[in-house]
Short mmCIF file of C-alpha atoms and ligand atoms in Angstrom, two decimals:
data_model
loop_
_atom_site.label_atom_id
_atom_site.label_comp_id
_atom_site.label_asym_id
_atom_site.label_seq_id
_atom_site.Cartn_x
_atom_site.Cartn_y
_atom_site.Cartn_z
CA MET A 853 21.92 -5.67 -44.91
CA GLU A 854 24.09 -7.05 -41.87
CA GLN A 855 20.35 -4.97 -40.02
CA VAL A 856 17.55 -7.22 -42.10
CA LYS A 857 19.81 -10.48 -41.73
CA GLN A 858 19.50 -9.27 -37.21
CA VAL A 859 15.77 -8.23 -37.65
CA ASN A 860 14.63 -10.54 -39.00
CA ALA A 861 16.15 -13.73 -36.48
CA LEU A 862 14.76 -11.43 -33.97
CA LEU A 863 11.15 -10.91 -35.64
CA ARG A 864 11.68 -15.59 -35.53
CA ILE A 865 12.53 -15.65 -32.45
CA PHE A 866 9.24 -14.22 -31.03
CA LEU A 867 7.68 -15.44 -33.70
CA ILE A 868 8.92 -18.79 -32.23
CA VAL A 869 8.25 -17.71 -28.69
CA LEU A 870 4.65 -17.00 -28.75
CA SER A 871 3.55 -19.98 -31.04
CA VAL A 872 4.73 -21.59 -28.43
CA TYR A 873 4.01 -19.96 -25.71
CA ASP A 874 -0.10 -20.54 -27.33
CA VAL A 875 0.23 -24.08 -28.74
CA GLY A 876 1.05 -24.23 -25.26
CA SER A 877 -1.54 -22.98 -23.03
CA LEU A 878 -3.83 -24.43 -24.75
CA GLY A 879 -2.49 -28.52 -24.59
CA GLY A 880 -1.11 -28.43 -28.06
CA ILE A 881 -4.72 -28.05 -29.59
CA ARG A 882 -5.16 -25.57 -32.01
CA SER A 883 -8.08 -22.88 -31.10
CA LYS A 884 -10.67 -22.91 -33.07
CA SER A 885 -12.80 -19.98 -32.35
CA LEU A 886 -11.33 -16.61 -34.64
CA ILE A 887 -11.19 -13.01 -31.88
CA SER A 888 -14.48 -11.05 -33.53
CA TYR A 889 -15.07 -8.05 -32.59
CA SER A 890 -16.45 -4.36 -34.61
CA ILE A 891 -15.07 -1.11 -33.86
CA PRO A 892 -18.48 0.71 -34.31
CA GLU A 893 -18.97 3.48 -38.15
CA SER A 894 -19.20 6.63 -36.21
CA ARG A 895 -19.60 8.97 -39.34
CA GLN A 896 -20.57 11.11 -37.01
CA LEU A 897 -17.18 11.60 -34.93
CA LYS A 898 -15.32 11.12 -38.57
CA LYS A 899 -17.02 14.36 -39.64
CA ALA A 900 -16.01 15.78 -36.12
CA LEU A 901 -12.92 14.83 -35.99
CA GLY A 902 -12.06 16.49 -40.01
CA TYR A 903 -12.32 13.74 -41.53
CA HIS A 904 -12.67 13.95 -45.56
CA GLU A 905 -15.59 13.20 -46.65
CA ASP A 906 -14.86 10.49 -49.17
CA THR A 907 -12.69 8.05 -46.97
CA TYR A 908 -15.76 7.23 -45.35
CA LEU A 909 -18.22 7.04 -48.16
CA ASN A 910 -19.33 4.32 -49.83
CA PHE A 911 -18.84 2.57 -53.23
CA THR A 912 -22.56 4.26 -53.68
CA GLU A 913 -22.05 6.85 -52.02
CA LEU A 914 -18.66 7.94 -53.93
CA GLY A 915 -20.21 7.55 -57.80
CA SER A 916 -23.73 9.52 -56.90
CA LYS A 917 -21.71 12.22 -54.92
CA HIS A 918 -19.08 12.79 -57.80
CA GLY A 919 -22.49 12.47 -60.67
CA TYR A 920 -22.21 8.65 -61.21
CA ARG A 921 -24.76 6.21 -62.32
CA THR A 922 -23.91 2.80 -60.24
CA GLU A 923 -25.41 -0.12 -59.23
CA GLN A 924 -25.17 -2.84 -56.45
CA HIS A 925 -25.47 -7.07 -57.65
CA THR A 926 -24.42 -10.10 -55.91
CA VAL A 927 -23.31 -13.01 -57.37
CA VAL A 928 -23.33 -16.66 -55.41
CA THR A 929 -19.19 -18.21 -55.86
CA LYS A 930 -20.28 -22.68 -56.39
CA ASP A 931 -18.55 -22.84 -53.12
CA GLY A 932 -21.03 -20.31 -51.71
CA TYR A 933 -19.67 -17.02 -51.49
CA ILE A 934 -22.14 -13.85 -51.85
CA LEU A 935 -20.39 -11.17 -53.26
CA THR A 936 -21.03 -7.38 -53.85
CA VAL A 937 -20.27 -6.51 -57.45
CA PHE A 938 -21.42 -3.02 -58.27
CA ARG A 939 -21.19 -1.47 -61.22
CA ILE A 940 -21.03 1.54 -63.16
CA LEU A 941 -22.96 2.34 -65.42
CA SER A 942 -21.97 4.29 -68.85
CA LYS A 943 -21.43 7.68 -69.45
CA CYS A 944 -22.72 7.58 -73.54
CA ARG A 945 -26.11 5.54 -74.42
CA THR A 946 -24.82 3.42 -76.85
CA ASN A 947 -23.40 0.88 -75.30
CA ALA A 948 -21.37 -0.97 -77.88
CA ARG A 949 -18.21 -1.83 -76.60
CA TYR A 950 -17.43 -5.50 -73.79
CA PRO A 951 -18.30 -4.63 -70.69
CA VAL A 952 -15.09 -3.71 -67.93
CA LEU A 953 -13.86 -6.30 -64.90
CA LEU A 954 -12.28 -4.10 -62.57
CA MET A 955 -10.22 -6.08 -60.08
CA HIS A 956 -8.79 -4.43 -57.49
CA GLY A 957 -5.91 -5.74 -55.14
CA LEU A 958 -5.22 -7.53 -51.35
CA PHE A 959 -6.19 -5.71 -48.22
CA ASP A 960 -8.57 -3.18 -51.09
CA THR A 961 -11.80 -3.36 -52.39
CA SER A 962 -13.98 -1.56 -55.80
CA ASP A 963 -12.91 1.73 -54.78
CA VAL A 964 -10.06 1.60 -54.80
CA TRP A 965 -10.64 2.82 -58.98
CA ILE A 966 -12.44 6.00 -57.26
CA VAL A 967 -11.14 6.78 -54.98
CA ALA A 968 -8.85 9.44 -56.36
CA GLY A 969 -11.70 10.90 -57.64
CA LYS A 970 -13.34 12.28 -60.64
CA GLN A 971 -10.75 13.33 -63.15
CA ALA A 972 -8.13 11.12 -61.23
CA GLY A 973 -10.18 7.42 -60.93
CA ILE A 974 -10.67 5.54 -63.76
CA GLY A 975 -13.22 3.89 -62.69
CA TYR A 976 -15.02 6.90 -63.57
CA ILE A 977 -12.88 7.63 -66.81
CA LEU A 978 -14.04 4.84 -68.67
CA ALA A 979 -16.92 5.30 -68.23
CA GLU A 980 -16.21 9.03 -69.67
CA ASN A 981 -15.14 7.07 -72.30
CA CYS A 982 -18.14 4.90 -73.09
CA PHE A 983 -17.79 1.21 -70.51
CA ASP A 984 -19.66 -0.07 -69.06
CA VAL A 985 -18.24 -0.81 -65.94
CA TRP A 986 -17.84 -4.27 -63.71
CA VAL A 987 -16.36 -3.59 -59.51
CA PRO A 988 -16.24 -7.35 -57.45
CA ASN A 989 -14.94 -7.51 -54.46
CA HIS A 990 -12.96 -10.67 -53.86
CA ARG A 991 -14.60 -12.68 -51.01
CA GLY A 992 -13.74 -11.58 -47.47
CA ASN A 993 -13.55 -8.29 -47.53
CA ARG A 994 -15.86 -5.64 -46.01
CA TYR A 995 -18.87 -5.95 -48.94
CA SER A 996 -18.38 -9.66 -49.44
CA ARG A 997 -17.81 -11.70 -46.33
CA ARG A 998 -20.96 -12.91 -46.99
CA HIS A 999 -21.81 -16.76 -47.23
CA VAL A 1000 -24.53 -18.16 -48.05
CA ARG A 1001 -24.00 -21.37 -45.02
CA LEU A 1002 -21.09 -20.22 -43.21
CA ASN A 1003 -20.48 -17.05 -40.69
CA PRO A 1004 -17.71 -15.52 -41.04
CA ASN A 1005 -17.01 -14.55 -37.45
CA LYS A 1006 -17.28 -18.25 -36.18
CA ASP A 1007 -16.79 -20.19 -38.36
CA VAL A 1008 -13.12 -21.00 -39.47
CA SER A 1009 -13.66 -22.84 -43.22
CA PHE A 1010 -15.08 -19.42 -44.15
CA TRP A 1011 -11.26 -17.88 -44.25
CA ASN A 1012 -9.23 -21.40 -45.49
CA TYR A 1013 -8.60 -19.37 -49.10
CA SER A 1014 -5.96 -18.00 -51.15
CA PHE A 1015 -6.55 -15.77 -54.45
CA ASP A 1016 -6.23 -19.23 -55.90
CA GLU A 1017 -10.14 -19.63 -54.82
CA HIS A 1018 -11.03 -15.35 -55.82
CA GLY A 1019 -9.07 -16.66 -59.08
CA ASN A 1020 -10.85 -20.04 -58.83
CA TYR A 1021 -14.37 -19.29 -58.06
CA ASP A 1022 -14.90 -15.95 -57.30
CA LEU A 1023 -13.50 -14.17 -60.44
CA PRO A 1024 -15.25 -16.76 -62.74
CA ALA A 1025 -19.27 -15.81 -61.12
CA ALA A 1026 -18.59 -12.65 -61.67
CA VAL A 1027 -17.88 -12.85 -65.07
CA ASP A 1028 -20.15 -15.37 -66.16
CA TYR A 1029 -22.42 -13.20 -64.07
CA ILE A 1030 -21.31 -9.90 -65.98
CA ILE A 1031 -21.91 -11.74 -69.43
CA ALA A 1032 -25.27 -13.17 -68.90
CA ILE A 1033 -26.89 -9.47 -67.99
CA THR A 1034 -24.72 -7.87 -70.68
CA GLN A 1035 -25.95 -10.45 -72.89
CA ARG A 1036 -21.88 -9.36 -74.14
CA PRO A 1037 -20.01 -12.70 -75.22
CA LYS A 1038 -16.75 -11.22 -73.49
CA VAL A 1039 -15.39 -9.04 -71.20
CA ASN A 1040 -12.81 -7.20 -71.03
CA TYR A 1041 -10.38 -7.29 -67.44
CA ILE A 1042 -8.19 -4.83 -65.32
CA GLY A 1043 -6.26 -6.22 -62.38
CA HIS A 1044 -4.11 -4.63 -60.10
CA SER A 1045 -1.33 -6.39 -57.54
CA GLN A 1046 -3.49 -9.68 -56.43
CA GLY A 1047 -6.30 -8.99 -59.19
CA THR A 1048 -3.33 -9.96 -61.34
CA THR A 1049 -3.07 -13.19 -60.20
CA ASP A 1050 -6.70 -13.88 -59.43
CA PHE A 1051 -6.70 -13.71 -63.17
CA PHE A 1052 -3.11 -15.88 -63.91
CA VAL A 1053 -5.31 -18.90 -61.41
CA MET A 1054 -8.13 -18.14 -63.49
CA THR A 1055 -7.40 -18.38 -66.95
CA THR A 1056 -5.11 -21.44 -65.91
CA LEU A 1057 -6.82 -23.54 -64.27
CA ARG A 1058 -10.43 -22.56 -66.09
CA PRO A 1059 -8.56 -22.33 -69.49
CA GLU A 1060 -11.71 -21.73 -71.69
CA TYR A 1061 -11.85 -18.54 -69.54
CA ASN A 1062 -9.48 -17.16 -72.51
CA TYR A 1063 -12.58 -17.31 -74.65
CA LYS A 1064 -14.81 -15.31 -72.05
CA ILE A 1065 -11.97 -12.46 -72.78
CA GLN A 1066 -11.28 -9.51 -74.78
CA LEU A 1067 -8.65 -8.36 -73.38
CA SER A 1068 -7.17 -7.82 -70.90
CA ILE A 1069 -4.94 -5.02 -68.83
CA LEU A 1070 -3.31 -6.30 -66.43
CA LEU A 1071 -1.22 -2.92 -63.37
CA ALA A 1072 1.71 -3.89 -61.53
CA PRO A 1073 1.66 -8.21 -62.08
CA VAL A 1074 2.13 -10.56 -59.01
CA ALA A 1075 2.75 -13.90 -60.40
CA TRP A 1076 6.88 -14.88 -60.06
CA MET A 1077 8.05 -13.17 -56.32
CA SER A 1078 11.53 -14.27 -56.32
CA ASN A 1079 13.01 -10.50 -57.15
CA ILE A 1080 10.94 -8.74 -54.70
CA MET A 1081 12.50 -5.87 -53.27
CA SER A 1082 10.04 -5.33 -50.24
CA PRO A 1083 11.32 -5.58 -46.74
CA ILE A 1084 9.28 -6.72 -44.95
CA PRO A 1085 7.46 -9.21 -47.58
CA LYS A 1086 10.63 -10.79 -47.84
CA LEU A 1087 11.05 -11.31 -43.75
CA LEU A 1088 8.45 -13.07 -42.89
CA SER A 1089 8.53 -15.84 -45.89
CA TYR A 1090 10.20 -17.14 -44.40
CA MET A 1091 8.32 -18.06 -40.91
CA THR A 1092 5.90 -18.64 -43.17
CA GLU A 1093 3.85 -21.17 -41.94
CA GLN A 1094 4.34 -19.82 -37.74
CA LEU A 1095 3.22 -16.69 -38.98
CA LYS A 1096 0.07 -18.65 -39.95
CA ILE A 1097 -0.09 -21.56 -37.01
CA PHE A 1098 0.16 -18.44 -34.80
CA LEU A 1099 -2.38 -15.93 -36.29
CA ASP A 1100 -4.76 -18.74 -36.72
CA SER A 1101 -4.24 -20.14 -33.96
CA ALA A 1102 -4.65 -16.91 -31.83
CA GLY A 1103 -7.78 -16.24 -34.01
CA TYR A 1104 -6.79 -13.79 -36.71
CA SER A 1105 -7.50 -15.70 -39.32
CA GLU A 1106 -8.86 -13.33 -41.25
CA LEU A 1107 -6.68 -10.27 -41.34
CA LEU A 1108 -6.27 -6.49 -41.15
CA ALA A 1109 -10.66 -6.23 -41.66
CA GLN A 1110 -12.29 -2.59 -42.20
CA HIS A 1111 -14.11 -3.47 -38.62
CA GLN A 1112 -10.84 -4.45 -36.27
CA LEU A 1113 -8.84 -1.72 -35.17
CA THR A 1114 -6.12 -1.49 -36.89
CA HIS A 1115 -8.10 0.24 -39.48
CA PHE A 1116 -9.21 1.95 -37.69
CA ILE A 1117 -5.79 4.21 -36.73
CA VAL A 1118 -4.13 3.42 -39.77
CA GLU A 1119 -7.38 4.40 -41.27
CA TYR A 1120 -7.29 8.19 -38.30
CA ILE A 1121 -3.58 8.16 -38.38
CA CYS A 1122 -3.61 9.21 -42.28
CA GLN A 1123 -6.37 12.02 -41.70
CA ILE A 1124 -4.24 13.86 -38.99
CA SER A 1125 -0.66 14.21 -41.05
CA ALA A 1126 -0.98 11.58 -45.06
CA ASP A 1127 1.56 13.60 -45.97
CA ALA A 1128 4.12 11.38 -43.34
CA VAL A 1129 3.18 8.47 -41.51
CA CYS A 1130 1.29 7.18 -43.88
CA SER A 1131 3.54 8.10 -46.93
CA SER A 1132 6.30 6.35 -44.53
CA THR A 1133 3.75 3.15 -45.00
CA LEU A 1134 3.54 2.88 -48.49
CA ALA A 1135 7.03 3.74 -48.71
CA ALA A 1136 8.73 1.38 -45.92
CA THR A 1137 6.39 -1.55 -47.93
CA THR A 1138 5.87 -0.58 -51.41
CA GLY A 1139 9.55 1.59 -52.58
CA TYR A 1140 6.58 4.88 -53.07
CA LYS A 1141 8.14 7.46 -53.92
CA PHE A 1142 6.84 10.67 -51.86
CA GLY A 1143 4.52 13.72 -53.39
CA THR A 1144 3.69 11.19 -56.15
CA ILE A 1145 -0.20 11.16 -55.37
CA PRO A 1146 -1.60 13.78 -54.04
CA GLY A 1147 -1.68 13.76 -50.73
CA LYS A 1148 -5.73 14.05 -49.98
CA THR A 1149 -5.49 10.96 -52.64
CA LEU A 1150 -3.27 8.97 -49.75
CA ALA A 1151 -5.70 10.15 -47.32
CA VAL A 1152 -9.02 9.10 -48.21
CA ALA A 1153 -7.29 4.98 -49.86
CA PHE A 1154 -6.42 4.52 -46.46
CA GLY A 1155 -9.71 4.68 -45.59
CA HIS A 1156 -10.58 1.93 -47.97
CA LEU A 1157 -7.44 0.19 -47.97
CA LEU A 1158 -7.21 -2.61 -44.91
CA SER A 1159 -10.87 -4.07 -46.10
CA GLY A 1160 -9.51 -7.41 -45.18
CA THR A 1161 -8.35 -11.11 -46.10
CA SER A 1162 -7.67 -14.01 -44.78
CA SER A 1163 -4.52 -15.57 -43.23
CA LYS A 1164 -4.44 -17.73 -45.43
CA SER A 1165 -3.74 -15.43 -48.58
CA ILE A 1166 -0.54 -13.86 -46.97
CA ALA A 1167 0.43 -16.93 -46.61
CA HIS A 1168 0.35 -18.18 -49.81
CA PHE A 1169 2.30 -14.63 -51.18
CA GLY A 1170 4.57 -16.22 -48.58
CA GLN A 1171 5.17 -19.73 -49.56
CA LEU A 1172 6.38 -17.78 -53.16
CA ILE A 1173 8.97 -15.98 -52.16
CA GLN A 1174 10.54 -19.04 -50.59
CA SER A 1175 10.16 -21.40 -53.38
CA ARG A 1176 10.87 -19.63 -56.36
CA LYS A 1177 7.59 -20.85 -58.55
CA PHE A 1178 4.34 -19.73 -58.76
CA HIS A 1179 1.56 -22.75 -57.73
CA ARG A 1180 -1.05 -23.46 -55.81
CA TYR A 1181 -1.14 -23.20 -52.26
CA ASN A 1182 1.13 -25.84 -50.77
CA GLU A 1183 -0.86 -28.49 -48.53
CA GLY A 1184 1.98 -29.91 -46.97
CA LEU A 1185 2.75 -34.11 -47.90
CA ARG A 1186 -0.43 -34.70 -46.80
CA GLY A 1187 -3.00 -32.48 -47.70
CA ASN A 1188 -1.05 -32.06 -51.18
CA LEU A 1189 -2.32 -35.48 -52.27
CA LEU A 1190 -5.37 -35.03 -50.70
CA ARG A 1191 -5.89 -31.92 -52.55
CA TYR A 1192 -4.09 -32.54 -55.38
CA GLY A 1193 -3.23 -36.15 -56.04
CA THR A 1194 0.57 -34.96 -55.85
CA THR A 1195 2.73 -34.18 -53.40
CA GLU A 1196 3.93 -30.76 -54.58
CA ALA A 1197 1.28 -28.05 -54.92
CA PRO A 1198 1.27 -28.26 -58.98
CA GLU A 1199 2.82 -24.55 -61.17
CA TYR A 1200 -0.19 -22.76 -62.33
CA ASN A 1201 1.08 -22.29 -65.81
CA VAL A 1202 0.69 -19.32 -67.70
CA SER A 1203 1.54 -20.96 -70.37
CA LEU A 1204 -2.46 -21.48 -71.60
CA ILE A 1205 -2.99 -17.72 -71.28
CA THR A 1206 -4.64 -17.20 -74.58
CA SER A 1207 -6.45 -14.44 -74.34
CA PRO A 1208 -4.65 -11.21 -75.31
CA VAL A 1209 -2.36 -9.94 -72.36
CA VAL A 1210 -1.05 -6.61 -72.22
CA ILE A 1211 1.36 -5.31 -69.06
CA ILE A 1212 1.88 -2.76 -67.49
CA THR A 1213 5.09 -1.97 -65.02
CA GLY A 1214 6.97 0.68 -63.02
CA ARG A 1215 10.32 1.14 -62.36
CA ASN A 1216 10.59 1.00 -58.88
CA ASP A 1217 8.06 -1.25 -57.52
CA TRP A 1218 9.03 -3.06 -54.76
CA LEU A 1219 6.50 -6.13 -55.03
CA SER A 1220 6.24 -6.33 -58.91
CA SER A 1221 10.29 -6.55 -59.74
CA LEU A 1222 11.29 -6.13 -63.66
CA LYS A 1223 12.89 -9.92 -63.31
CA ASP A 1224 10.14 -11.53 -61.24
CA VAL A 1225 7.40 -9.65 -64.17
CA ALA A 1226 9.83 -10.85 -66.77
CA THR A 1227 10.22 -14.45 -66.44
CA LEU A 1228 6.24 -13.40 -66.46
CA SER A 1229 6.20 -11.48 -69.65
CA SER A 1230 8.81 -14.30 -71.90
CA ARG A 1231 5.46 -17.24 -70.72
CA LEU A 1232 3.09 -15.97 -71.43
CA PRO A 1233 2.00 -16.73 -75.66
CA ASN A 1234 -0.15 -13.71 -76.08
CA LEU A 1235 1.03 -10.71 -74.72
CA LEU A 1236 0.66 -7.62 -76.64
CA GLU A 1237 3.38 -5.04 -74.74
CA ASN A 1238 5.01 -4.87 -71.52
CA PHE A 1239 4.66 -1.36 -70.80
CA LEU A 1240 6.50 0.59 -68.51
CA VAL A 1241 6.38 3.45 -67.32
CA PRO A 1242 8.80 6.19 -68.43
CA GLU A 1243 9.16 7.88 -65.23
CA PRO A 1244 11.60 5.58 -62.64
CA SER A 1245 9.88 6.67 -59.86
CA TRP A 1246 7.24 4.30 -60.70
CA SER A 1247 6.05 2.35 -57.61
CA HIS A 1248 3.35 -0.34 -56.80
CA HIS A 1249 -0.12 2.34 -55.94
CA ASN A 1250 1.02 5.17 -58.05
CA HIS A 1251 -0.81 3.18 -61.23
CA VAL A 1252 -3.68 3.60 -59.10
CA TRP A 1253 -4.06 6.15 -57.11
CA GLY A 1254 -0.68 8.73 -58.91
CA LYS A 1255 -0.84 12.41 -60.17
CA ASP A 1256 0.90 10.90 -63.23
CA ALA A 1257 -1.75 8.09 -63.78
CA PRO A 1258 -3.67 10.12 -66.03
CA GLY A 1259 -1.35 11.46 -68.39
CA TYR A 1260 2.08 8.23 -68.09
CA VAL A 1261 -1.20 4.97 -67.70
CA PHE A 1262 -4.90 5.93 -68.09
CA PRO A 1263 -4.79 7.16 -72.31
CA LYS A 1264 -2.12 3.24 -72.76
CA ILE A 1265 -5.57 1.51 -71.50
CA VAL A 1266 -8.52 3.80 -73.29
CA GLU A 1267 -6.83 3.14 -76.66
CA TYR A 1268 -5.87 -0.37 -75.42
CA LEU A 1269 -9.46 -0.98 -75.04
CA ARG A 1270 -11.40 0.43 -77.69
CA TRP A 1271 -8.99 -0.85 -79.95
CA PHE A 1272 -10.49 -4.35 -78.78
CA ASN A 1273 -13.71 -2.86 -79.13
C1 NAG B 925 -23.66 2.56 -49.16
O1 NAG B 925 -23.97 3.57 -47.76
C2 NAG B 925 -25.39 3.39 -47.68
C3 NAG B 925 -25.65 5.32 -46.40
O2 NAG B 925 -24.94 4.62 -45.61
C4 NAG B 925 -26.35 2.49 -47.12
O3 NAG B 925 -27.75 2.60 -47.41
C5 NAG B 925 -25.63 1.42 -48.80
O4 NAG B 925 -26.39 0.24 -47.81
C6 NAG B 925 -23.85 1.09 -48.61
N1 NAG B 925 -24.34 -0.07 -49.26
C7 NAG B 925 -22.34 -0.79 -48.55
C8 NAG B 925 -22.79 -1.19 -50.34
O5 NAG B 925 -22.35 -0.93 -48.22
C1 NAG B 926 -9.15 -26.26 -46.53
O1 NAG B 926 -9.82 -26.22 -48.05
C2 NAG B 926 -8.44 -27.12 -49.18
C3 NAG B 926 -9.42 -26.89 -50.56
O2 NAG B 926 -10.17 -27.15 -50.23
C4 NAG B 926 -8.45 -28.12 -48.67
O3 NAG B 926 -7.84 -29.09 -48.96
C5 NAG B 926 -8.25 -28.38 -47.17
O4 NAG B 926 -7.37 -29.94 -46.95
C6 NAG B 926 -8.88 -27.07 -46.52
N1 NAG B 926 -8.14 -26.45 -44.97
C7 NAG B 926 -9.09 -26.62 -44.49
C8 NAG B 926 -7.52 -26.84 -42.58
O5 NAG B 926 -9.95 -26.07 -43.21
C1 NAG B 927 1.73 -26.28 -69.65
O1 NAG B 927 0.73 -25.80 -71.42
C2 NAG B 927 1.13 -25.43 -72.63
C3 NAG B 927 -0.14 -25.52 -73.91
O2 NAG B 927 -0.56 -26.14 -73.65
C4 NAG B 927 2.34 -27.02 -72.84
O3 NAG B 927 2.27 -27.93 -73.99
C5 NAG B 927 2.98 -27.68 -70.81
O4 NAG B 927 3.57 -28.79 -71.84
C6 NAG B 927 1.99 -27.56 -70.16
N1 NAG B 927 3.55 -27.31 -68.81
C7 NAG B 927 2.96 -28.25 -68.76
C8 NAG B 927 4.44 -28.27 -67.34
O5 NAG B 927 2.07 -29.14 -68.05
#
């Protein structure tokens, strides 16, 4: 505990010095430019370095390599973001069931649902079980880094979003699109981590969307965050405001993107030593227990993770940790009055989620703690089950990449989907 306090103090001083230096050097005026550079995507180099091929293949390529037919769709949100939504066609002739929408988490993409490979990727398993699988990418990640008017490399306002906008704009656009194409009245929803937060936002800010959801299955849900156990986000949350101001003024409104150096380094390190370095990173941030995700899956998955988000997304989570509430982005007193007409950012009212919900959690998940999930589940009016995976080491990513996910989690998902469809 002493150590944590010391690290905290040091981090604070570091950030304050940086912010002061930065703001000072700009004469008190925040820079409006973005740092924009691109590491060239070199498959030849990655091949030569002996990367697992699946590390650098994209969604479409992975699908066809493993024998699945995929489609690529483009969905435009009401506020102009251009999203890529993939589809994995069902392996069955008849398609009598409602489509399934899979929503990825923070720093992630559509690929999270298939990087574990043919036997362990839930995207593939659902297609084998006759489901029509739709996999969106939220605004800002590598597949959805486009806008009808804004340029992500030049316009700071492209990055003015958090999960609030994912839920308020991206998801409704995807749901409506899928309903229009498939001619089915409803979709099933599966979300992981921030993909569950997005769901809570949609179904509370736009409660009419509950009528378009047949069933939702939420893996490692994130809403209330007062009890998260992960030390790094907890520490950073103390300086949410400074951190965001610093990042934005330094030109980093886009964070940890696929074309940035951090991705390149992490991807490389995980190839040479997935078990040591990448496992440790995951352990330090999510509570991950060594050996519960296959080394190859980790190496491949880290080639697809860190695909870009906004500084505001991180700041919004920081606000939730500090405020101990589940609320819309706090824009400050004036900003709140302008945006919401209230001095405080309004809370998301999860009592409005009338569609049926299944929650799946793990005991050792440092980002989605059982206490916080209990706060959430006690308020959900139509909760079918709050399922705790009976494996004490279960953590945040075991749901999607874990070697035991096909044993503990996927049968449950398929069973519920069959029952409701
Ligand atoms: C995936 O990779 C293929 C081959 O390089 C490319 O033609 C395609 O445009 C890529 N798709 C996306 C969505 O990036
Ligand atoms: C970001 O968007 C929100 C919501 O539309 C708005 O209230 C806010 O003023 C914007 N902030 C900036 C810096 O543009
Ligand atoms: C939340 O929604 C429920 C159900 O509609 C309603 O009864 C309650 O008053 C709402 N709470 C707030 C704070 O608006």
